[in-house]
PDB file of C-alpha atoms in Angstrom:
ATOM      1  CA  UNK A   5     -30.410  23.543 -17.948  1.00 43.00           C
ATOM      2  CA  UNK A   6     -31.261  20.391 -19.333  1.00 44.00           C
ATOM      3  CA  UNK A   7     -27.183  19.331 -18.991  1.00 48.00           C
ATOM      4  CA  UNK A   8     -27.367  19.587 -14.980  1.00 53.00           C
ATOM      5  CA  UNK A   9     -28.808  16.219 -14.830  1.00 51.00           C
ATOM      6  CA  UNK A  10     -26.022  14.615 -16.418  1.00 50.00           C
ATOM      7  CA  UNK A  11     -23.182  16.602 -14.899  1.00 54.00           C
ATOM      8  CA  UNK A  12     -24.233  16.142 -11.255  1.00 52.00           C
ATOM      9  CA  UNK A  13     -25.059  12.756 -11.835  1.00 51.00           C
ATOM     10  CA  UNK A  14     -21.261  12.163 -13.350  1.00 53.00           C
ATOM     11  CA  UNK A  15     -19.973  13.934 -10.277  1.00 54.00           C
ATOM     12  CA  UNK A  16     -21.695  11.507  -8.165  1.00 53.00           C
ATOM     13  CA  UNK A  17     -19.979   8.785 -10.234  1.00 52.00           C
ATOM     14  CA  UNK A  18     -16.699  10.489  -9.600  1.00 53.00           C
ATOM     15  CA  UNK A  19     -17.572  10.750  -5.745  1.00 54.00           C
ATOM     16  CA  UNK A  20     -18.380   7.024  -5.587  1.00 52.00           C
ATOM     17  CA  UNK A  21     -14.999   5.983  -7.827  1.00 51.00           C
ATOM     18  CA  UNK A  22     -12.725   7.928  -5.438  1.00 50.00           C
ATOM     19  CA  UNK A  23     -14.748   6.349  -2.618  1.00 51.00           C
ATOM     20  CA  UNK A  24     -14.913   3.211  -3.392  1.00 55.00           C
ATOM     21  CA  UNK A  25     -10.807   2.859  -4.181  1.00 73.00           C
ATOM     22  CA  UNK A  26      -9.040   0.176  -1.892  1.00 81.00           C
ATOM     23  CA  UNK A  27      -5.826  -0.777  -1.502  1.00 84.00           C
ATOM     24  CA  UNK A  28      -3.672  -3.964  -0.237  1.00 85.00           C
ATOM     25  CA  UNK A  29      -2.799  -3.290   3.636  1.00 88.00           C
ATOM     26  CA  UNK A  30      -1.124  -6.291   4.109  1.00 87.00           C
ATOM     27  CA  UNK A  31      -1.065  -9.846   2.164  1.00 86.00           C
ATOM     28  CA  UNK A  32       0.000 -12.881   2.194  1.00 84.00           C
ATOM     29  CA  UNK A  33      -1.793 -14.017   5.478  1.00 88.00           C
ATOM     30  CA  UNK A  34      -3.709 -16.938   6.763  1.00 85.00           C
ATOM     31  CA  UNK A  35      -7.263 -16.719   7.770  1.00 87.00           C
ATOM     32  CA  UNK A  36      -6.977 -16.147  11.171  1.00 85.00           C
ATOM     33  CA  UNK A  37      -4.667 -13.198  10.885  1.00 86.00           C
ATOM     34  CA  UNK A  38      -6.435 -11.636   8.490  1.00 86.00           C
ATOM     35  CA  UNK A  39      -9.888 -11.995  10.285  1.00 91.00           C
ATOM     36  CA  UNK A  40      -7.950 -10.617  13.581  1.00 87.00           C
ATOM     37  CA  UNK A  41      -6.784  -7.351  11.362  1.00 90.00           C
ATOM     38  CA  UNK A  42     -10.275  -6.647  10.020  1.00 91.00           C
ATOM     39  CA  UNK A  43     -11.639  -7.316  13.502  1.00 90.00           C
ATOM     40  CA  UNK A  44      -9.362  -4.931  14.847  1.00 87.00           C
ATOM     41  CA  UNK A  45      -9.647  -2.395  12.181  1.00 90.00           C
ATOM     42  CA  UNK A  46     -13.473  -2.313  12.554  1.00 90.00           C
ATOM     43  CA  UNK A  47     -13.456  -1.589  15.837  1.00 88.00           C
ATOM     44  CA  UNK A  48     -11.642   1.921  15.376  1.00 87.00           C
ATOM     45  CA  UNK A  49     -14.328   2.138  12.426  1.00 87.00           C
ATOM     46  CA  UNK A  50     -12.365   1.420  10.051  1.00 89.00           C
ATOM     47  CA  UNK A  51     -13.936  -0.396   7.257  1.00 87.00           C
ATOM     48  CA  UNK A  52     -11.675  -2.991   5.682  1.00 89.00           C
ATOM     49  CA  UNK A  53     -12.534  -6.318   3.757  1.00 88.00           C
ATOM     50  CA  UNK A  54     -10.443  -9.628   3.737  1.00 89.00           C
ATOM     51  CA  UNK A  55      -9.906 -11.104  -0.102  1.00 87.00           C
ATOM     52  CA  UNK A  56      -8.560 -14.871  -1.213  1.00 87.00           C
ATOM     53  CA  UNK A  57      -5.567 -14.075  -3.213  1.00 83.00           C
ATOM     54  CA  UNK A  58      -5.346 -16.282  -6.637  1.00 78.00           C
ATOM     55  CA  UNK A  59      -1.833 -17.384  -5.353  1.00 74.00           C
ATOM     56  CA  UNK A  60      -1.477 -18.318  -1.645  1.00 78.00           C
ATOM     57  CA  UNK A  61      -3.442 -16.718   1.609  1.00 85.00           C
ATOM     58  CA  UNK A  62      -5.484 -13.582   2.366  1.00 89.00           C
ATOM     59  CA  UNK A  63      -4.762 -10.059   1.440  1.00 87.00           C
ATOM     60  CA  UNK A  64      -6.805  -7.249   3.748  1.00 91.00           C
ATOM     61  CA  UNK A  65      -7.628  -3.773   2.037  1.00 89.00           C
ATOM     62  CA  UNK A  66      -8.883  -0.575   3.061  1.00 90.00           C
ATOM     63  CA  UNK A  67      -9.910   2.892   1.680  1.00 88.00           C
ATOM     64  CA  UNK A  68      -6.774   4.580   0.630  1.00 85.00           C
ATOM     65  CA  UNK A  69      -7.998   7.746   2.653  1.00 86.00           C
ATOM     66  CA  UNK A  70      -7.379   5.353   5.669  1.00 87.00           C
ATOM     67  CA  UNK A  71      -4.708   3.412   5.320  1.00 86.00           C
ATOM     68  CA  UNK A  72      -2.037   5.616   7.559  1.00 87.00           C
ATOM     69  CA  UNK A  73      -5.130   5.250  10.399  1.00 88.00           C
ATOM     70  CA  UNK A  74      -5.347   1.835   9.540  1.00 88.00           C
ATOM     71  CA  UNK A  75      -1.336   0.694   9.883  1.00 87.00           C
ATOM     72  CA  UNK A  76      -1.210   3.273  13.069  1.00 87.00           C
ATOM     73  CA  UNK A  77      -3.786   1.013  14.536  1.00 86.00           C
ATOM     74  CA  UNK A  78      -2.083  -2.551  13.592  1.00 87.00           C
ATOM     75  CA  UNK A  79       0.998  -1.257  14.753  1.00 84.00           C
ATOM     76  CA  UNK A  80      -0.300  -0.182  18.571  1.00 82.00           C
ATOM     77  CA  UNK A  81      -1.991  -3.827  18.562  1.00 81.00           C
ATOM     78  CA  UNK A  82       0.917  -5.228  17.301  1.00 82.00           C
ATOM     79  CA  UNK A  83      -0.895  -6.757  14.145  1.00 83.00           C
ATOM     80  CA  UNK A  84      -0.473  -9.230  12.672  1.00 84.00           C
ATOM     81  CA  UNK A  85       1.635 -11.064  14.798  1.00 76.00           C
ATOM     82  CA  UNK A  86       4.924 -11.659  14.313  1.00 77.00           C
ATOM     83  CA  UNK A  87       5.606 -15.525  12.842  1.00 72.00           C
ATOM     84  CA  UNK A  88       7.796 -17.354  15.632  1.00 66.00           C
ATOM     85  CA  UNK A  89      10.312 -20.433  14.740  1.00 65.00           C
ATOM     86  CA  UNK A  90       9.925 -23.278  16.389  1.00 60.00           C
ATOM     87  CA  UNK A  91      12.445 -25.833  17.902  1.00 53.00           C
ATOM     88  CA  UNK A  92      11.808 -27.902  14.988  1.00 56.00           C
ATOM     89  CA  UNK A  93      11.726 -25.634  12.359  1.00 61.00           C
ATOM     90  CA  UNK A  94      15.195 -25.016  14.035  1.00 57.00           C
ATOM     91  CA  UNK A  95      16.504 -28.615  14.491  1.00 56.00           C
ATOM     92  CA  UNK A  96      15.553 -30.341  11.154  1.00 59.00           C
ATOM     93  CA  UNK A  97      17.484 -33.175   9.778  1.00 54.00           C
ATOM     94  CA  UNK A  98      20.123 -31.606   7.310  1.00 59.00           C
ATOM     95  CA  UNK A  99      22.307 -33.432   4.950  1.00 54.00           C
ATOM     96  CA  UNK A 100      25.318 -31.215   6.233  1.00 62.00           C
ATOM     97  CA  UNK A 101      27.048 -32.084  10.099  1.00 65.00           C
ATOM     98  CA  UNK A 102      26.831 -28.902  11.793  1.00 67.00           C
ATOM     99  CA  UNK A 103      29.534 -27.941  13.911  1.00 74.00           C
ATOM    100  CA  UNK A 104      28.884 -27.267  17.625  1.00 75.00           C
ATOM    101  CA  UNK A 105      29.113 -23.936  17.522  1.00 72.00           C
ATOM    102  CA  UNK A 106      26.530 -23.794  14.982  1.00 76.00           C
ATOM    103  CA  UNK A 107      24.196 -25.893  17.303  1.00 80.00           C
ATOM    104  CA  UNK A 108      24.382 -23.858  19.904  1.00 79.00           C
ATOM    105  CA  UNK A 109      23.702 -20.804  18.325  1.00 81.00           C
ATOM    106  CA  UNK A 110      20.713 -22.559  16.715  1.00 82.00           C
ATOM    107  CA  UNK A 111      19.670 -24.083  20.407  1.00 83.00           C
ATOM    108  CA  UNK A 112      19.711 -20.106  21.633  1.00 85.00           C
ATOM    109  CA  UNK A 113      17.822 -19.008  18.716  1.00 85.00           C
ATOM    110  CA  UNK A 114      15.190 -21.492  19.342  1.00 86.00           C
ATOM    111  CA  UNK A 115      14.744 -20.718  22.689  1.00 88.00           C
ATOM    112  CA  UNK A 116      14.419 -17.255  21.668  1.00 90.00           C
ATOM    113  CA  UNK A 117      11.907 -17.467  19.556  1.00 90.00           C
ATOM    114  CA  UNK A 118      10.066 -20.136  21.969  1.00 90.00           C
ATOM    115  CA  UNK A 119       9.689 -17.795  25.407  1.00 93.00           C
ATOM    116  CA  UNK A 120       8.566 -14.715  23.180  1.00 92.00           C
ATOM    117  CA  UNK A 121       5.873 -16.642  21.398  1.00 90.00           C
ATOM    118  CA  UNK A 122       4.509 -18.102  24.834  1.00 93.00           C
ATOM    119  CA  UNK A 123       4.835 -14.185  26.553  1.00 93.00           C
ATOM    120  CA  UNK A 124       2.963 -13.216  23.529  1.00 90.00           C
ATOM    121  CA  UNK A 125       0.127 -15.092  24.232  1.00 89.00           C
ATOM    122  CA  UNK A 126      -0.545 -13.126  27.793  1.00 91.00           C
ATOM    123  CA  UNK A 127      -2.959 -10.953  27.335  1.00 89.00           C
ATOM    124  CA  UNK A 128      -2.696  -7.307  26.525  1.00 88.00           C
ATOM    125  CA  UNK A 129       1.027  -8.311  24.936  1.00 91.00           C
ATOM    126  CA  UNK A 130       1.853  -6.255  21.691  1.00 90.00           C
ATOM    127  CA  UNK A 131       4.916  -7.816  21.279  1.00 90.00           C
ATOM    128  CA  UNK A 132       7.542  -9.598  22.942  1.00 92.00           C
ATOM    129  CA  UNK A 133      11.419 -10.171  22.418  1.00 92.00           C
ATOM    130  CA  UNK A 134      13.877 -12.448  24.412  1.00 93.00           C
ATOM    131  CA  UNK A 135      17.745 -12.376  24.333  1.00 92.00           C
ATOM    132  CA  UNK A 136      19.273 -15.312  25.882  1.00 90.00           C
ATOM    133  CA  UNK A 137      23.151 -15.140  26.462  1.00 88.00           C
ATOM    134  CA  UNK A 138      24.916 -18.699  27.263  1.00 82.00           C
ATOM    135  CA  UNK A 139      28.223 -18.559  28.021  1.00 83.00           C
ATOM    136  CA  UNK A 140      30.671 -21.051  26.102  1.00 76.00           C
ATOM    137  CA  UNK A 141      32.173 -21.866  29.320  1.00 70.00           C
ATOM    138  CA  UNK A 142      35.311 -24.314  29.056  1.00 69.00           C
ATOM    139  CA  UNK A 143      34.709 -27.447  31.629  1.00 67.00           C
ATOM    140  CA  UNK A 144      38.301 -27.309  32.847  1.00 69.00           C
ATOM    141  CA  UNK A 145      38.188 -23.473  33.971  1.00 71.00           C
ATOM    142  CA  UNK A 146      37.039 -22.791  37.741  1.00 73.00           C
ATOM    143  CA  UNK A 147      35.719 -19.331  36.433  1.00 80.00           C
ATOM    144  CA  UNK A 148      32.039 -20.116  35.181  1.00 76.00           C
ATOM    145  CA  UNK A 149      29.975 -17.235  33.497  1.00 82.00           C
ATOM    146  CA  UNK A 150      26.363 -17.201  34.414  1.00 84.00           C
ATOM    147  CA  UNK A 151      23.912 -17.275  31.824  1.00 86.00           C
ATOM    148  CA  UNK A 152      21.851 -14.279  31.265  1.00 92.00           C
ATOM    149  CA  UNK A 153      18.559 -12.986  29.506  1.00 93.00           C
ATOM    150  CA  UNK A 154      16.897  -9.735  28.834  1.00 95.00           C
ATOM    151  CA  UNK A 155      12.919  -9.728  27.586  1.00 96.00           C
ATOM    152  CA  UNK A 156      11.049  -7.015  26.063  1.00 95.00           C
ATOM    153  CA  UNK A 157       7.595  -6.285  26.369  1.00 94.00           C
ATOM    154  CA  UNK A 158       5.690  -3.812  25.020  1.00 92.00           C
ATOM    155  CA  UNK A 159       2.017  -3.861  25.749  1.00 91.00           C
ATOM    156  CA  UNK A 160      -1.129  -2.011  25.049  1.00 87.00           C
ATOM    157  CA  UNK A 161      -1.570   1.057  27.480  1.00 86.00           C
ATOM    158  CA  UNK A 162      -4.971  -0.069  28.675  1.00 86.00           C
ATOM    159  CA  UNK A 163      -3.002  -3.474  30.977  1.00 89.00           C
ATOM    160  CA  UNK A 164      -0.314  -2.857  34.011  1.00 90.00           C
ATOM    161  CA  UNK A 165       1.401  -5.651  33.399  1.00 91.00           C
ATOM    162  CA  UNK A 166       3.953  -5.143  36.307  1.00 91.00           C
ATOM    163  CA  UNK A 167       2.092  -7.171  38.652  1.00 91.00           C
ATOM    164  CA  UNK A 168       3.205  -9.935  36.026  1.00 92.00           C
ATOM    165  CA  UNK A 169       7.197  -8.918  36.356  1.00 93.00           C
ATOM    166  CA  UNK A 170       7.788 -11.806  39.042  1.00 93.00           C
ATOM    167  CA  UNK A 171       5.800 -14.489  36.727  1.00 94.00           C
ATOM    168  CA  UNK A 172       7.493 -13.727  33.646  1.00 94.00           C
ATOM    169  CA  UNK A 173      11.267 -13.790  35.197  1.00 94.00           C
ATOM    170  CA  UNK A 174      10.430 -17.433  37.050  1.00 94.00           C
ATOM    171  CA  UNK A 175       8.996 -18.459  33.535  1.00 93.00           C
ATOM    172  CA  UNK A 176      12.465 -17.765  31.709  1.00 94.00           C
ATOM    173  CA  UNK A 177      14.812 -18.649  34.278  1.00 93.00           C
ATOM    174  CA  UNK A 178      12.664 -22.155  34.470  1.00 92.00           C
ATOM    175  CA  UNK A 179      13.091 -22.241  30.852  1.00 89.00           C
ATOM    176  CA  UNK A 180      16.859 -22.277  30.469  1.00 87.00           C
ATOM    177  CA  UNK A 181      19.266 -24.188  32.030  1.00 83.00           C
ATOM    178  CA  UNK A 182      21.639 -22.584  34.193  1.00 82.00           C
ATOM    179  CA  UNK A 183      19.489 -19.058  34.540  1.00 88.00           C
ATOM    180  CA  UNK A 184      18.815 -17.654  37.644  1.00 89.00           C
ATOM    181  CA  UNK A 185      16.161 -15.476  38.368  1.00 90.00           C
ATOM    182  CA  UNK A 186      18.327 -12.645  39.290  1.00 91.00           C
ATOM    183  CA  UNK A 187      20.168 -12.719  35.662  1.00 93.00           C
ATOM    184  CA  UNK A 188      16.747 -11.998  34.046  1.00 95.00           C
ATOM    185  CA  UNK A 189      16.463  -8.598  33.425  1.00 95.00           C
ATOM    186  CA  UNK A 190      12.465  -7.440  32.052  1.00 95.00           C
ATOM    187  CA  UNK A 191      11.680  -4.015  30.363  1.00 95.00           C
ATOM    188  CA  UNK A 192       8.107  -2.692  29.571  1.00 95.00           C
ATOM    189  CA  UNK A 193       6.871  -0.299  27.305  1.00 92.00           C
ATOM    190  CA  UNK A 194       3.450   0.914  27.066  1.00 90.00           C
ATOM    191  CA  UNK A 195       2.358   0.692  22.761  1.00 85.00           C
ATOM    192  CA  UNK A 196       1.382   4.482  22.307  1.00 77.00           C
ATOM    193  CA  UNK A 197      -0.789   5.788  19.246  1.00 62.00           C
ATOM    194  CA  UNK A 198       0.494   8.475  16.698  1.00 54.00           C
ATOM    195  CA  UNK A 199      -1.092  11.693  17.026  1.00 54.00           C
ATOM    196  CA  UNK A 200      -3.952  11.593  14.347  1.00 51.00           C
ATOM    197  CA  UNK A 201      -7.183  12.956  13.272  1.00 46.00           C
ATOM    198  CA  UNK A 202      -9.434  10.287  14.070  1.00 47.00           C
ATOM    199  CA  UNK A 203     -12.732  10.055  11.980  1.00 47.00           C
ATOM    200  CA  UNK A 204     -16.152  10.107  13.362  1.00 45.00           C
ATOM    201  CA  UNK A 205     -17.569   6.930  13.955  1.00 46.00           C
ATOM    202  CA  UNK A 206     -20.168   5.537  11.964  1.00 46.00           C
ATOM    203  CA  UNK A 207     -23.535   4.375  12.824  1.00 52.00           C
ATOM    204  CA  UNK A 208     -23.795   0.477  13.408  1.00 50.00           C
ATOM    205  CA  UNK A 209     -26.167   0.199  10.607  1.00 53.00           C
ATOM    206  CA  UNK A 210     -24.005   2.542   8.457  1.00 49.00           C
ATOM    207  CA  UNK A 211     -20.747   1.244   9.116  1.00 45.00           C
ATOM    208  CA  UNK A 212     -22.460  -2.752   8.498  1.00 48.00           C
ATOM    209  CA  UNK A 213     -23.735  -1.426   5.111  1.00 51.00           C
ATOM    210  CA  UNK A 214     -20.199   0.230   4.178  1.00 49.00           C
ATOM    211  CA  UNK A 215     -18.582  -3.306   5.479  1.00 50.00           C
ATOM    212  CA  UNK A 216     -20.851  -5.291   3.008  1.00 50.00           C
ATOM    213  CA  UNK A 217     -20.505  -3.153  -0.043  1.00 50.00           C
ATOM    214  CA  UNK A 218     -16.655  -4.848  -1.349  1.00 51.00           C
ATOM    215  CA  UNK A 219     -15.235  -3.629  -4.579  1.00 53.00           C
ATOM    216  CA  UNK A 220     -17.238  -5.754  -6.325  1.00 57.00           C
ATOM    217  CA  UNK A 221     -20.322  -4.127  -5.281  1.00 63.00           C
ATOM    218  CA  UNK A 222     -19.011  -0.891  -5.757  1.00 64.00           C
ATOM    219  CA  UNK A 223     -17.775  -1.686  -9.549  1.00 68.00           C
ATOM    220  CA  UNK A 224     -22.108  -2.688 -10.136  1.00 73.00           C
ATOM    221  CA  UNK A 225     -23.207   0.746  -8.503  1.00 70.00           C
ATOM    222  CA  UNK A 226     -20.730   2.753 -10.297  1.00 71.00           C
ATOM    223  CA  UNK A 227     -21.938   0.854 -13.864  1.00 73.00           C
ATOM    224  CA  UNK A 228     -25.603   1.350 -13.138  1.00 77.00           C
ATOM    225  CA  UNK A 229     -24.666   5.140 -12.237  1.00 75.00           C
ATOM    226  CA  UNK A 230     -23.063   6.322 -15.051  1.00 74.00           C
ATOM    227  CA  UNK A 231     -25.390   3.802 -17.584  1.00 79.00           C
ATOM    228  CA  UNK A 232     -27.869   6.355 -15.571  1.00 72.00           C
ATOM    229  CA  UNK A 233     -26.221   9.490 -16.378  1.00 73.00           C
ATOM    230  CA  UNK A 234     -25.551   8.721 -19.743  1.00 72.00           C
ATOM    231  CA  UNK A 235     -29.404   8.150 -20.471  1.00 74.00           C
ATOM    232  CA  UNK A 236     -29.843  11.419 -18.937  1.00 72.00           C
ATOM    233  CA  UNK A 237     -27.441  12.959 -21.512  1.00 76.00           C
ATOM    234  CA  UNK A 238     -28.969  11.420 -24.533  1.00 74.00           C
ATOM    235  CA  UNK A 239     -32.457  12.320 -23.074  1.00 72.00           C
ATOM    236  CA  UNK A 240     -32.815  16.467 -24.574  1.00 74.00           C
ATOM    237  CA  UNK A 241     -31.659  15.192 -27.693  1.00 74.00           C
ATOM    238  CA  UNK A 242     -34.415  12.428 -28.272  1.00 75.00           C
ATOM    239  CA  UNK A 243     -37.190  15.218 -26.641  1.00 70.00           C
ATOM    240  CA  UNK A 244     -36.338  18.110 -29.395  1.00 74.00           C
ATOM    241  CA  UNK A 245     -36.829  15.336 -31.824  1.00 75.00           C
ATOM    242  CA  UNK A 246     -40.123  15.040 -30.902  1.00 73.00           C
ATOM    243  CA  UNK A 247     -40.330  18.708 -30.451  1.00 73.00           C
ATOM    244  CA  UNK A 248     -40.720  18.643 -26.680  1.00 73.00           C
ATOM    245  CA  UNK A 249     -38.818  20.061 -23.693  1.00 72.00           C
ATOM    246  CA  UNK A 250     -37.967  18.704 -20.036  1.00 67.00           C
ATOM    247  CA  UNK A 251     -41.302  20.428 -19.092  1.00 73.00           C
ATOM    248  CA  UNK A 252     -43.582  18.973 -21.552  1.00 73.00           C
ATOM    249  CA  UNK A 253     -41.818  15.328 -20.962  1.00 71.00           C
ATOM    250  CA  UNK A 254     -42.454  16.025 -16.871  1.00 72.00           C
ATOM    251  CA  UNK A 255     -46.094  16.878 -17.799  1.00 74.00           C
ATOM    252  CA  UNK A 256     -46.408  13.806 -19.536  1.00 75.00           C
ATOM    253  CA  UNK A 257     -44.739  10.975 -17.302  1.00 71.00           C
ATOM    254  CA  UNK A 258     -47.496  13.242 -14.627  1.00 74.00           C
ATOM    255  CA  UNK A 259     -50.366  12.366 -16.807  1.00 76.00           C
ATOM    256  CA  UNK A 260     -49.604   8.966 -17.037  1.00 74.00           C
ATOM    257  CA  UNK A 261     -49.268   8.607 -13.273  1.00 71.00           C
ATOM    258  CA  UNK A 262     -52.651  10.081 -12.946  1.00 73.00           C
ATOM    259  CA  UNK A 263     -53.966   7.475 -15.964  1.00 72.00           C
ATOM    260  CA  UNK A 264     -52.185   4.343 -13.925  1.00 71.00           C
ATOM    261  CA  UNK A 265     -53.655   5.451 -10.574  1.00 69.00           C
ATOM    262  CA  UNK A 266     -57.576   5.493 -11.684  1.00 64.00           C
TER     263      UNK A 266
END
């Protein structure tokens, strides 16, 4: 009897470790993608926390119970977003002459990587991909190949983004010289969520409280716990010292109540 203190106590510790265990989701992020994952996250209630890394950038963890939930949810809002080259990230100044083959495989590249960072910036966009074919086309041949592209778009299921299919082919044929609007070719996909068993939401007030309380918190409860369960162990041993039981000591600690309150 007097052991049950102690032993639910310690379970409650146990409870609280398992709990309170977080792992990395992703790292090595700037502050603006990792305060768009936790946003996102917390929405689905999901608690997750943003940390500064001792290195370089942000790191974003969640409760290991979650993190398949978690990634299912980054990956239908196509979090975080995918880094984009620019033209000159592309282009810069190296000590090596490239040949002009190479600089036109570089120039397609870029303008890859240009039109599917601007489409990505439409709203409801998950992602976004753009394959631009240029011909090599020899300047003494009559027989000229067109120059092509094909864009992907896969967007969240919520936004018809078909009304848009006109807007985005003018934007790449505009965009590259020598494409016509009838060599741009666009496919949509709809993002669509893994089948999972989605948790039940938590109160506003709960799921604020659960948001605060980081792993250093948790680390402070789980000290003061067990600190707390320990006492409670040592406790029967210091009583039948004084030859008294849990009764007697409840009897007392009554008394003095009683004393305090006159």
């Amino acid at each position: 009897m007097t052991q049950r203190p102690g032993k639910a106590l310690g379970l409650l510790a146990l409870i609280l470790l398992l709990a309170g265990c977080k792992v990395p989701l992703y790292s090595s992020l700037n502050e603006q993608e990792a305060n768009e994952i936790v946003a996102a996250l917390t929405a689905e209630a999901i608690v997750a926390a943003k940390e500064r890394q001792e290195s370089n950038g942000w790191s974003v963890q969640v409760e290991e119970a979650q993190m398949g939930a978690a990634l299912d949810v980054l990956r239908t809002q196509g979090l975080p977003q995918e880094r984009y080259v620019s033209m000159g990230d592309v282009f810069q100044k190296q000590g090596l002459v490239s040949t002009p083959a190479e600089e036109r495989m570089r120039y397609i590249h870029a303008m890859s990587q240009e039109l599917a960072q601007t489409l990505r910036g439409v709203d409801g966009v998950v992602a976004a991909r753009v394959h631009v074919v240029i011909p090599a086309n020899d300047p003494l041949s009559d027989k000229i190949r067109p120059s092509s592209a094909a864009v992907f778009i896969k967007h969240r299921p919520d936004v018809d983004l078909r009304l848009l299919t006109p807007a985005v082919k003018d934007l790449v044929a505009h965009s590259i010289e020598g494409l016509t609007h009838d060599q741009v070719s666009l496919s949509l996909f709809e993002a669509r969520m893994l089948p999972r068993a989605v948790p039940a939401a938590l109160p506003q007030p709960a799921l604020k409280v659960a948001g605060v309380l980081n792993t250093q918190t948790t680390t402070i409860l789980l000290g003061l716990l067990l600190t707390g369960a320990l006492c409670l162990m040592l406790l029967p041993g210091l009583l039948r010292r004084r030859g008294m039981d849990w009764r007697d000591f409840v009897q007392q600690v009554a008394a003095n109540k009683k004393k305090a309150a006159r």
